[in-house]
Every structure is written in structure tokens, then in C-alpha cells.
Amino acid sequence: MPIPERLKPAFAPARPTEPDRLPEARKRLIVALDVPSAAAADDLVARLQGTCQWFKVGLELFAAAGPVVVETLAARGHSVFLDLKFHDIPNTVAGAVRSASALGVRMMTVHAAGGPAMLAAARAALDGLADPPQLLAVTVLTSMDAAELQFAGVDRAPADQVALLATMGLAAGIRGFVCSPQEVAALRALTGPEGVLVVPGIRPEGADAGDQKRLATPAAALQAGASFLVVGRPITQAPSPASAAEAILKEMAAAIAS
Ligand code: C5P
């Protein structure tokens, strides 16, 4: 005889907990190594050893230390995001993308504002590679608000400009984008689940905004649909970078679990 519905034990589905989700959070946090030398980068990476796995090399460190800093990080088993935001004619950007991919990076950026031909050339430069890095188009810098955009000749609101650039990028075959936390939900709707959305402008509750204008907490950015979070100064300028990173990872893990 079948057991009546009301007598069946109510097994609540096991909810993932925050500690369960820490490894996933670790895979989705990228630390921006915005430091002036290879020695400073080495020091920071050593302090974050075992806590963080992704590191972003941007213009400051690359200009100071060159490709060797990227190759060293990759050779030590770290995942490297090379954030040089290429913006030039299609042929030049395609060549730069090819050169950068040879350094063993896992992600790299070009500026979406370079236009459809430049984006298509950047994407095509990775065709045929066995394990190509994720190409990301930077939409609107997180340091820009509507007033800054207007000075640069753009009359649209930041959110509208981001949507315009992302739609253009998608048409050029780009599937990864950098955007602020404030546009990530709209971009997720545009790209669907396959879109790789990398989000800087992250500040834990109470942290100093610095020059960033379009901001959110780690939890809010993940809940809005971010694939990866980029965090610089809240970790790198903390008295203990590892403790600051752990706190952010915990917040991320709780957001992922919920
Ligand atoms: O220190 P902070 O957390 O503000 O660092 C953010 C990092 O993300 C910086 O390295 C910056 O270059 C980068 N970035 C950004 N806005 C973008 C793209 C990249 O802030 N749109």
C-alpha cells in the first residue's frame, strides 16, 4: 500500500554551506596586482599563497616588469589575467593578442570601443589555438560615471553604453565582457549563461571607494550574475592581504551558497 503523502518523512534537500563553497569562491576571485615592480608582486603573491589562485597583471606592473612577470606567475601554477586593454587598429590588436596568448595567460582584455572590426580581429587571432585564453571586451570603465562619459563625447547613460558595446561585441563573436557591478544583471540577460562576466569595482561594506564610481559588494556582484570578481586595493592595501582576501572569499562563498 502506498504511504500517504502526509506520513512521508520531510527530507529537506541538503543546502550547500559557506565552507562547501569556498573552493568555488577561490576560483572566482581575481586579485589585481597593481604594484610598481616584480619584487612587490612577488611579495604580494607570497602573502596570498594558498588563499588566492587568480592574479591580474595590469598596465602598471606590465610596464615595470614586462612579460617575464606574467610567465613567472603562470609557471608557478597561478591563473593569470593579462589586463592590458588593447585598443588599436585591428591588425595591431590581433598581433598583440597572439603575443599575449603565447605568455600562458588564461584571460586578456581588449577595449570594446575599438569597434566591431577590431573585436573580430582579436577573436580571430585566437582561432586554432589548442587552449586559448578567454578574450574579454572591456565595456565602460568602472571609474566612469555619466559626467565622465559626457566629457568623452558619449551622451548615453553608462548602462546604455555598456549594453550597446556588449551587443556589438556579441555580434563580433565575443563571449566575455568586463563591466561594473551595476550593469552585470543586464549583461547576463544579454549573454545568457555562457557569457563570462568579469566584474571590477568591488568594495566590501565600508571599504574606501578610491577612484571607482560604479561599485558593489562582492555578494551583490555575484548575486547579479558575475562570473569572476576583480579586487585590487581592498586586498592589496590591507594590513593583512590574506585576511582581507579570506573575508571576501567567505562573503562570496555565502552568496554562492544562498
Ligand atoms: O583597486 P581596485 O579594486 O579598484 O582595482 C580594480 C582593478 O580592475 C584595476 O586593476 C583596474 O585596472 C581594473 N579595471 C577596472 N575597471 C574596468 C576594467 C578593469 O577597475 N572597467
PDB file of C-alpha atoms and ligand atoms in Angstrom:
ATOM      1  CA  MET A   1       0.000   0.000   0.000  1.00  0.00           C
ATOM      2  CA  PRO A   2       1.486   3.414  -0.900  1.00  0.00           C
ATOM      3  CA  ILE A   3       2.451   5.633   2.067  1.00  0.00           C
ATOM      4  CA  PRO A   4       0.048   8.593   2.337  1.00  0.00           C
ATOM      5  CA  GLU A   5       1.740  11.842   1.371  1.00  0.00           C
ATOM      6  CA  ARG A   6       1.285  13.389   4.879  1.00  0.00           C
ATOM      7  CA  LEU A   7       3.155  10.475   6.541  1.00  0.00           C
ATOM      8  CA  LYS A   8       6.237  10.607   4.319  1.00  0.00           C
ATOM      9  CA  PRO A   9       9.301  11.999   6.129  1.00  0.00           C
ATOM     10  CA  ALA A  10      10.056  15.534   5.005  1.00  0.00           C
ATOM     11  CA  PHE A  11      13.682  15.401   3.894  1.00  0.00           C
ATOM     12  CA  ALA A  12      14.826  18.931   3.247  1.00  0.00           C
ATOM     13  CA  PRO A  13      17.280  18.971   0.317  1.00  0.00           C
ATOM     14  CA  ALA A  14      20.804  19.401   1.695  1.00  0.00           C
ATOM     15  CA  ARG A  15      21.688  23.105   1.293  1.00  0.00           C
ATOM     16  CA  PRO A  16      25.268  23.835   0.358  1.00  0.00           C
ATOM     17  CA  THR A  17      27.011  25.701   3.158  1.00  0.00           C
ATOM     18  CA  GLU A  18      29.553  28.510   3.034  1.00  0.00           C
ATOM     19  CA  PRO A  19      32.595  26.240   3.723  1.00  0.00           C
ATOM     20  CA  ASP A  20      31.435  23.913   0.895  1.00  0.00           C
ATOM     21  CA  ARG A  21      31.535  26.845  -1.487  1.00  0.00           C
ATOM     22  CA  LEU A  22      34.945  28.270  -0.542  1.00  0.00           C
ATOM     23  CA  PRO A  23      36.810  26.356  -3.292  1.00  0.00           C
ATOM     24  CA  GLU A  24      34.378  27.711  -5.891  1.00  0.00           C
ATOM     25  CA  ALA A  25      34.725  31.234  -4.490  1.00  0.00           C
ATOM     26  CA  ARG A  26      38.527  30.877  -4.754  1.00  0.00           C
ATOM     27  CA  LYS A  27      38.170  30.005  -8.449  1.00  0.00           C
ATOM     28  CA  ARG A  28      36.131  33.167  -8.999  1.00  0.00           C
ATOM     29  CA  LEU A  29      38.252  35.793  -7.205  1.00  0.00           C
ATOM     30  CA  ILE A  30      40.946  37.613  -9.185  1.00  0.00           C
ATOM     31  CA  VAL A  31      43.423  39.796  -7.281  1.00  0.00           C
ATOM     32  CA  ALA A  32      44.632  42.866  -9.193  1.00  0.00           C
ATOM     33  CA  LEU A  33      48.426  43.095  -8.754  1.00  0.00           C
ATOM     34  CA  ASP A  34      48.546  46.865  -9.254  1.00  0.00           C
ATOM     35  CA  VAL A  35      52.083  47.290  -7.896  1.00  0.00           C
ATOM     36  CA  PRO A  36      55.156  49.039  -9.334  1.00  0.00           C
ATOM     37  CA  SER A  37      57.700  46.186  -9.512  1.00  0.00           C
ATOM     38  CA  ALA A  38      58.229  42.455  -9.881  1.00  0.00           C
ATOM     39  CA  ALA A  39      59.535  42.371  -6.302  1.00  0.00           C
ATOM     40  CA  ALA A  40      56.349  43.958  -4.941  1.00  0.00           C
ATOM     41  CA  ALA A  41      54.256  41.500  -6.977  1.00  0.00           C
ATOM     42  CA  ASP A  42      56.303  38.550  -5.670  1.00  0.00           C
ATOM     43  CA  ASP A  43      55.818  39.752  -2.112  1.00  0.00           C
ATOM     44  CA  LEU A  44      52.050  40.092  -2.524  1.00  0.00           C
ATOM     45  CA  VAL A  45      51.675  36.726  -4.254  1.00  0.00           C
ATOM     46  CA  ALA A  46      53.712  35.080  -1.479  1.00  0.00           C
ATOM     47  CA  ARG A  47      51.413  36.607   1.168  1.00  0.00           C
ATOM     48  CA  LEU A  48      48.368  35.314  -0.728  1.00  0.00           C
ATOM     49  CA  GLN A  49      49.838  31.873  -1.436  1.00  0.00           C
ATOM     50  CA  GLY A  50      47.229  29.216  -0.679  1.00  0.00           C
ATOM     51  CA  THR A  51      44.469  31.847  -0.388  1.00  0.00           C
ATOM     52  CA  CYS A  52      44.145  33.176  -3.939  1.00  0.00           C
ATOM     53  CA  GLN A  53      44.745  31.439  -7.232  1.00  0.00           C
ATOM     54  CA  TRP A  54      43.985  34.125  -9.855  1.00  0.00           C
ATOM     55  CA  PHE A  55      46.147  37.206 -10.339  1.00  0.00           C
ATOM     56  CA  LYS A  56      45.626  40.116 -12.708  1.00  0.00           C
ATOM     57  CA  VAL A  57      48.618  41.805 -14.279  1.00  0.00           C
ATOM     58  CA  GLY A  58      47.693  45.274 -15.467  1.00  0.00           C
ATOM     59  CA  LEU A  59      49.413  48.211 -17.062  1.00  0.00           C
ATOM     60  CA  GLU A  60      51.417  49.336 -14.008  1.00  0.00           C
ATOM     61  CA  LEU A  61      53.118  46.003 -13.356  1.00  0.00           C
ATOM     62  CA  PHE A  62      53.498  45.073 -17.025  1.00  0.00           C
ATOM     63  CA  ALA A  63      55.104  48.423 -17.859  1.00  0.00           C
ATOM     64  CA  ALA A  64      57.518  47.995 -14.943  1.00  0.00           C
ATOM     65  CA  ALA A  65      58.391  44.323 -15.183  1.00  0.00           C
ATOM     66  CA  GLY A  66      57.387  43.112 -18.673  1.00  0.00           C
ATOM     67  CA  PRO A  67      56.276  39.712 -19.947  1.00  0.00           C
ATOM     68  CA  VAL A  68      58.598  37.805 -17.623  1.00  0.00           C
ATOM     69  CA  VAL A  69      56.389  38.630 -14.647  1.00  0.00           C
ATOM     70  CA  VAL A  70      53.449  37.008 -16.444  1.00  0.00           C
ATOM     71  CA  GLU A  71      55.448  33.938 -17.464  1.00  0.00           C
ATOM     72  CA  THR A  72      56.755  33.514 -13.907  1.00  0.00           C
ATOM     73  CA  LEU A  73      53.271  33.611 -12.379  1.00  0.00           C
ATOM     74  CA  ALA A  74      51.968  31.117 -14.946  1.00  0.00           C
ATOM     75  CA  ALA A  75      54.969  28.820 -14.481  1.00  0.00           C
ATOM     76  CA  ARG A  76      54.274  28.767 -10.711  1.00  0.00           C
ATOM     77  CA  GLY A  77      50.789  27.417 -11.440  1.00  0.00           C
ATOM     78  CA  HIS A  78      48.776  30.617 -10.947  1.00  0.00           C
ATOM     79  CA  SER A  79      45.974  31.606 -13.313  1.00  0.00           C
ATOM     80  CA  VAL A  80      46.918  34.894 -14.929  1.00  0.00           C
ATOM     81  CA  PHE A  81      44.591  37.550 -16.283  1.00  0.00           C
ATOM     82  CA  LEU A  82      46.539  39.954 -18.502  1.00  0.00           C
ATOM     83  CA  ASP A  83      44.612  43.223 -18.406  1.00  0.00           C
ATOM     84  CA  LEU A  84      46.301  45.484 -20.950  1.00  0.00           C
ATOM     85  CA  LYS A  85      43.022  46.653 -22.527  1.00  0.00           C
ATOM     86  CA  PHE A  86      44.277  46.672 -26.125  1.00  0.00           C
ATOM     87  CA  HIS A  87      42.746  49.448 -28.256  1.00  0.00           C
ATOM     88  CA  ASP A  88      44.336  49.971 -31.662  1.00  0.00           C
ATOM     89  CA  ILE A  89      43.769  49.155 -35.323  1.00  0.00           C
ATOM     90  CA  PRO A  90      42.585  45.561 -35.969  1.00  0.00           C
ATOM     91  CA  ASN A  91      45.915  44.288 -37.337  1.00  0.00           C
ATOM     92  CA  THR A  92      47.899  45.625 -34.369  1.00  0.00           C
ATOM     93  CA  VAL A  93      45.443  44.288 -31.797  1.00  0.00           C
ATOM     94  CA  ALA A  94      45.375  40.856 -33.469  1.00  0.00           C
ATOM     95  CA  GLY A  95      49.175  40.712 -33.231  1.00  0.00           C
ATOM     96  CA  ALA A  96      49.142  41.833 -29.592  1.00  0.00           C
ATOM     97  CA  VAL A  97      46.540  39.173 -28.740  1.00  0.00           C
ATOM     98  CA  ARG A  98      48.702  36.496 -30.391  1.00  0.00           C
ATOM     99  CA  SER A  99      51.802  37.631 -28.499  1.00  0.00           C
ATOM    100  CA  ALA A 100      49.955  37.792 -25.182  1.00  0.00           C
ATOM    101  CA  SER A 101      48.420  34.347 -25.594  1.00  0.00           C
ATOM    102  CA  ALA A 102      51.922  32.888 -26.025  1.00  0.00           C
ATOM    103  CA  LEU A 103      52.721  34.011 -22.442  1.00  0.00           C
ATOM    104  CA  GLY A 104      50.387  31.406 -20.942  1.00  0.00           C
ATOM    105  CA  VAL A 105      47.662  33.781 -19.723  1.00  0.00           C
ATOM    106  CA  ARG A 106      44.117  32.487 -19.070  1.00  0.00           C
ATOM    107  CA  MET A 107      42.263  35.778 -19.757  1.00  0.00           C
ATOM    108  CA  MET A 108      43.059  39.006 -21.574  1.00  0.00           C
ATOM    109  CA  THR A 109      41.287  42.259 -22.409  1.00  0.00           C
ATOM    110  CA  VAL A 110      40.643  44.497 -25.373  1.00  0.00           C
ATOM    111  CA  HIS A 111      38.520  47.675 -25.337  1.00  0.00           C
ATOM    112  CA  ALA A 112      35.058  47.127 -26.835  1.00  0.00           C
ATOM    113  CA  ALA A 113      35.191  50.765 -28.001  1.00  0.00           C
ATOM    114  CA  GLY A 114      37.785  49.638 -30.577  1.00  0.00           C
ATOM    115  CA  GLY A 115      34.793  48.643 -32.727  1.00  0.00           C
ATOM    116  CA  PRO A 116      33.497  45.526 -34.465  1.00  0.00           C
ATOM    117  CA  ALA A 117      36.416  45.033 -36.879  1.00  0.00           C
ATOM    118  CA  MET A 118      38.958  45.245 -34.058  1.00  0.00           C
ATOM    119  CA  LEU A 119      36.963  42.842 -31.876  1.00  0.00           C
ATOM    120  CA  ALA A 120      36.555  40.357 -34.719  1.00  0.00           C
ATOM    121  CA  ALA A 121      40.300  40.528 -35.467  1.00  0.00           C
ATOM    122  CA  ALA A 122      41.137  39.949 -31.789  1.00  0.00           C
ATOM    123  CA  ARG A 123      38.833  36.939 -31.647  1.00  0.00           C
ATOM    124  CA  ALA A 124      40.130  35.521 -34.929  1.00  0.00           C
ATOM    125  CA  ALA A 125      43.710  35.803 -33.629  1.00  0.00           C
ATOM    126  CA  LEU A 126      42.894  33.066 -31.104  1.00  0.00           C
ATOM    127  CA  ASP A 127      41.331  30.698 -33.684  1.00  0.00           C
ATOM    128  CA  GLY A 128      43.132  27.405 -33.928  1.00  0.00           C
ATOM    129  CA  LEU A 129      44.902  27.652 -30.548  1.00  0.00           C
ATOM    130  CA  ALA A 130      44.583  24.405 -28.564  1.00  0.00           C
ATOM    131  CA  ASP A 131      43.726  26.081 -25.264  1.00  0.00           C
ATOM    132  CA  PRO A 132      43.050  29.747 -25.978  1.00  0.00           C
ATOM    133  CA  PRO A 133      42.705  32.334 -23.197  1.00  0.00           C
ATOM    134  CA  GLN A 134      39.303  33.861 -22.570  1.00  0.00           C
ATOM    135  CA  LEU A 135      39.062  37.081 -24.543  1.00  0.00           C
ATOM    136  CA  LEU A 136      37.218  39.842 -22.676  1.00  0.00           C
ATOM    137  CA  ALA A 137      35.923  43.106 -24.096  1.00  0.00           C
ATOM    138  CA  VAL A 138      36.014  45.967 -21.603  1.00  0.00           C
ATOM    139  CA  THR A 139      32.749  47.915 -21.859  1.00  0.00           C
ATOM    140  CA  VAL A 140      32.797  51.151 -19.819  1.00  0.00           C
ATOM    141  CA  LEU A 141      35.498  51.629 -17.172  1.00  0.00           C
ATOM    142  CA  THR A 142      34.134  51.337 -13.645  1.00  0.00           C
ATOM    143  CA  SER A 143      35.757  54.694 -12.835  1.00  0.00           C
ATOM    144  CA  MET A 144      33.456  56.492 -15.302  1.00  0.00           C
ATOM    145  CA  ASP A 145      30.057  57.915 -14.431  1.00  0.00           C
ATOM    146  CA  ALA A 146      27.616  59.731 -16.739  1.00  0.00           C
ATOM    147  CA  ALA A 147      29.503  63.035 -16.386  1.00  0.00           C
ATOM    148  CA  GLU A 148      32.860  61.441 -17.323  1.00  0.00           C
ATOM    149  CA  LEU A 149      31.244  59.755 -20.322  1.00  0.00           C
ATOM    150  CA  GLN A 150      29.822  63.075 -21.463  1.00  0.00           C
ATOM    151  CA  PHE A 151      33.271  64.679 -21.366  1.00  0.00           C
ATOM    152  CA  ALA A 152      34.403  61.827 -23.609  1.00  0.00           C
ATOM    153  CA  GLY A 153      31.613  62.631 -26.073  1.00  0.00           C
ATOM    154  CA  VAL A 154      29.178  59.900 -25.051  1.00  0.00           C
ATOM    155  CA  ASP A 155      25.704  61.206 -24.239  1.00  0.00           C
ATOM    156  CA  ARG A 156      24.261  57.856 -23.168  1.00  0.00           C
ATOM    157  CA  ALA A 157      23.916  56.701 -19.554  1.00  0.00           C
ATOM    158  CA  PRO A 158      26.672  54.226 -18.564  1.00  0.00           C
ATOM    159  CA  ALA A 159      24.189  51.307 -18.537  1.00  0.00           C
ATOM    160  CA  ASP A 160      23.011  52.090 -22.086  1.00  0.00           C
ATOM    161  CA  GLN A 161      26.574  52.468 -23.356  1.00  0.00           C
ATOM    162  CA  VAL A 162      27.529  49.130 -21.773  1.00  0.00           C
ATOM    163  CA  ALA A 163      24.535  47.421 -23.431  1.00  0.00           C
ATOM    164  CA  LEU A 164      25.410  48.971 -26.801  1.00  0.00           C
ATOM    165  CA  LEU A 165      29.058  47.874 -26.611  1.00  0.00           C
ATOM    166  CA  ALA A 166      28.168  44.369 -25.417  1.00  0.00           C
ATOM    167  CA  THR A 167      25.597  43.887 -28.190  1.00  0.00           C
ATOM    168  CA  MET A 168      28.246  44.950 -30.704  1.00  0.00           C
ATOM    169  CA  GLY A 169      30.774  42.583 -29.087  1.00  0.00           C
ATOM    170  CA  LEU A 170      28.385  39.642 -29.183  1.00  0.00           C
ATOM    171  CA  ALA A 171      27.803  40.267 -32.895  1.00  0.00           C
ATOM    172  CA  ALA A 172      31.603  40.171 -33.388  1.00  0.00           C
ATOM    173  CA  GLY A 173      31.784  36.782 -31.662  1.00  0.00           C
ATOM    174  CA  ILE A 174      32.964  37.971 -28.233  1.00  0.00           C
ATOM    175  CA  ARG A 175      31.564  35.987 -25.288  1.00  0.00           C
ATOM    176  CA  GLY A 176      33.417  37.596 -22.373  1.00  0.00           C
ATOM    177  CA  PHE A 177      32.974  41.113 -21.024  1.00  0.00           C
ATOM    178  CA  VAL A 178      34.244  43.360 -18.254  1.00  0.00           C
ATOM    179  CA  CYS A 179      31.541  45.545 -16.736  1.00  0.00           C
ATOM    180  CA  SER A 180      30.718  47.240 -13.450  1.00  0.00           C
ATOM    181  CA  PRO A 181      28.525  45.513 -10.856  1.00  0.00           C
ATOM    182  CA  GLN A 182      25.727  47.885 -11.793  1.00  0.00           C
ATOM    183  CA  GLU A 183      25.392  46.521 -15.323  1.00  0.00           C
ATOM    184  CA  VAL A 184      26.113  42.867 -14.688  1.00  0.00           C
ATOM    185  CA  ALA A 185      22.462  41.743 -14.414  1.00  0.00           C
ATOM    186  CA  ALA A 186      21.535  43.381 -17.740  1.00  0.00           C
ATOM    187  CA  LEU A 187      24.641  41.914 -19.385  1.00  0.00           C
ATOM    188  CA  ARG A 188      23.861  38.457 -18.010  1.00  0.00           C
ATOM    189  CA  ALA A 189      20.416  38.746 -19.631  1.00  0.00           C
ATOM    190  CA  LEU A 190      22.102  39.670 -22.936  1.00  0.00           C
ATOM    191  CA  THR A 191      24.772  36.948 -22.927  1.00  0.00           C
ATOM    192  CA  GLY A 192      22.863  34.102 -21.278  1.00  0.00           C
ATOM    193  CA  PRO A 193      24.629  31.587 -19.027  1.00  0.00           C
ATOM    194  CA  GLU A 194      27.593  31.131 -21.418  1.00  0.00           C
ATOM    195  CA  GLY A 195      28.739  34.744 -21.049  1.00  0.00           C
ATOM    196  CA  VAL A 196      31.901  35.198 -18.982  1.00  0.00           C
ATOM    197  CA  LEU A 197      31.315  38.388 -16.980  1.00  0.00           C
ATOM    198  CA  VAL A 198      34.321  39.756 -15.125  1.00  0.00           C
ATOM    199  CA  VAL A 199      33.479  42.494 -12.656  1.00  0.00           C
ATOM    200  CA  PRO A 200      35.819  45.055 -11.033  1.00  0.00           C
ATOM    201  CA  GLY A 201      34.542  47.930  -8.874  1.00  0.00           C
ATOM    202  CA  ILE A 202      34.152  45.584  -5.900  1.00  0.00           C
ATOM    203  CA  ARG A 203      34.197  47.012  -2.388  1.00  0.00           C
ATOM    204  CA  PRO A 204      33.305  45.116   0.788  1.00  0.00           C
ATOM    205  CA  GLU A 205      30.906  47.034   3.059  1.00  0.00           C
ATOM    206  CA  GLY A 206      32.704  50.107   4.456  1.00  0.00           C
ATOM    207  CA  ALA A 207      35.784  49.921   2.168  1.00  0.00           C
ATOM    208  CA  ASP A 208      37.204  53.064   0.574  1.00  0.00           C
ATOM    209  CA  ALA A 209      35.876  53.593  -2.999  1.00  0.00           C
ATOM    210  CA  GLY A 210      39.094  55.294  -4.226  1.00  0.00           C
ATOM    211  CA  ASP A 211      38.609  56.382  -7.848  1.00  0.00           C
ATOM    212  CA  GLN A 212      35.863  53.802  -8.536  1.00  0.00           C
ATOM    213  CA  LYS A 213      32.362  55.149  -9.146  1.00  0.00           C
ATOM    214  CA  ARG A 214      30.120  52.206 -10.139  1.00  0.00           C
ATOM    215  CA  LEU A 215      30.575  49.842  -7.200  1.00  0.00           C
ATOM    216  CA  ALA A 216      29.018  46.924  -5.295  1.00  0.00           C
ATOM    217  CA  THR A 217      29.896  44.441  -2.573  1.00  0.00           C
ATOM    218  CA  PRO A 218      31.249  41.001  -3.521  1.00  0.00           C
ATOM    219  CA  ALA A 219      27.937  39.335  -2.582  1.00  0.00           C
ATOM    220  CA  ALA A 220      25.825  41.786  -4.585  1.00  0.00           C
ATOM    221  CA  ALA A 221      28.017  41.423  -7.696  1.00  0.00           C
ATOM    222  CA  LEU A 222      27.792  37.624  -7.593  1.00  0.00           C
ATOM    223  CA  GLN A 223      24.059  37.682  -6.972  1.00  0.00           C
ATOM    224  CA  ALA A 224      23.653  39.956 -10.009  1.00  0.00           C
ATOM    225  CA  GLY A 225      25.357  37.341 -12.212  1.00  0.00           C
ATOM    226  CA  ALA A 226      29.126  37.983 -12.168  1.00  0.00           C
ATOM    227  CA  SER A 227      31.299  35.039 -13.222  1.00  0.00           C
ATOM    228  CA  PHE A 228      34.510  36.469 -11.698  1.00  0.00           C
ATOM    229  CA  LEU A 229      35.245  39.369  -9.340  1.00  0.00           C
ATOM    230  CA  VAL A 230      38.343  41.554  -9.664  1.00  0.00           C
ATOM    231  CA  VAL A 231      39.539  43.055  -6.386  1.00  0.00           C
ATOM    232  CA  GLY A 232      42.588  45.258  -6.036  1.00  0.00           C
ATOM    233  CA  ARG A 233      43.129  47.773  -3.240  1.00  0.00           C
ATOM    234  CA  PRO A 234      40.724  46.260  -0.673  1.00  0.00           C
ATOM    235  CA  ILE A 235      43.133  43.270  -0.644  1.00  0.00           C
ATOM    236  CA  THR A 236      46.483  44.654  -1.757  1.00  0.00           C
ATOM    237  CA  GLN A 237      46.456  47.670   0.578  1.00  0.00           C
ATOM    238  CA  ALA A 238      45.025  45.865   3.593  1.00  0.00           C
ATOM    239  CA  PRO A 239      47.328  45.426   6.625  1.00  0.00           C
ATOM    240  CA  SER A 240      46.949  41.669   6.057  1.00  0.00           C
ATOM    241  CA  PRO A 241      46.130  40.946   2.398  1.00  0.00           C
ATOM    242  CA  ALA A 242      45.466  37.268   3.192  1.00  0.00           C
ATOM    243  CA  SER A 243      42.923  38.105   5.924  1.00  0.00           C
ATOM    244  CA  ALA A 244      41.207  40.634   3.650  1.00  0.00           C
ATOM    245  CA  ALA A 245      41.052  38.054   0.845  1.00  0.00           C
ATOM    246  CA  GLU A 246      39.689  35.389   3.225  1.00  0.00           C
ATOM    247  CA  ALA A 247      36.914  37.736   4.356  1.00  0.00           C
ATOM    248  CA  ILE A 248      35.958  38.441   0.740  1.00  0.00           C
ATOM    249  CA  LEU A 249      36.083  34.728  -0.108  1.00  0.00           C
ATOM    250  CA  LYS A 250      33.767  33.971   2.831  1.00  0.00           C
ATOM    251  CA  GLU A 251      31.308  36.601   1.672  1.00  0.00           C
ATOM    252  CA  MET A 252      31.472  35.166  -1.858  1.00  0.00           C
ATOM    253  CA  ALA A 253      31.001  31.595  -0.610  1.00  0.00           C
ATOM    254  CA  ALA A 254      27.946  32.623   1.423  1.00  0.00           C
ATOM    255  CA  ALA A 255      26.487  34.375  -1.624  1.00  0.00           C
ATOM    256  CA  ILE A 256      27.138  31.317  -3.822  1.00  0.00           C
ATOM    257  CA  ALA A 257      25.595  29.000  -1.197  1.00  0.00           C
ATOM    258  CA  SER A 258      22.450  31.098  -0.969  1.00  0.00           C
TER     259      SER A 258
HETATM  260  O1  C5P B   1      41.838  48.567  -6.643  1.00  0.00           O
HETATM  261  P1  C5P B   1      40.583  48.216  -7.375  1.00  0.00           P
HETATM  262  O2  C5P B   1      39.788  47.091  -6.726  1.00  0.00           O
HETATM  263  O3  C5P B   1      39.716  49.402  -7.685  1.00  0.00           O
HETATM  264  O4  C5P B   1      41.120  47.621  -8.761  1.00  0.00           O
HETATM  265  C1  C5P B   1      40.284  47.319  -9.850  1.00  0.00           C
HETATM  266  C2  C5P B   1      41.091  46.764 -10.967  1.00  0.00           C
HETATM  267  O5  C5P B   1      40.223  46.457 -12.056  1.00  0.00           O
HETATM  268  C3  C5P B   1      42.169  47.690 -11.511  1.00  0.00           C
HETATM  269  O6  C5P B   1      43.294  46.888 -11.808  1.00  0.00           O
HETATM  270  C4  C5P B   1      41.573  48.257 -12.782  1.00  0.00           C
HETATM  271  O7  C5P B   1      42.564  48.486 -13.762  1.00  0.00           O
HETATM  272  C5  C5P B   1      40.656  47.133 -13.228  1.00  0.00           C
HETATM  273  N1  C5P B   1      39.506  47.543 -14.049  1.00  0.00           N
HETATM  274  C6  C5P B   1      38.549  48.443 -13.619  1.00  0.00           C
HETATM  275  N2  C5P B   1      37.511  48.797 -14.444  1.00  0.00           N
HETATM  276  C7  C5P B   1      37.390  48.240 -15.643  1.00  0.00           C
HETATM  277  C8  C5P B   1      38.332  47.298 -16.078  1.00  0.00           C
HETATM  278  C9  C5P B   1      39.397  46.975 -15.235  1.00  0.00           C
HETATM  279  O8  C5P B   1      38.628  48.920 -12.483  1.00  0.00           O
HETATM  280  N3  C5P B   1      36.347  48.526 -16.415  1.00  0.00           N
END
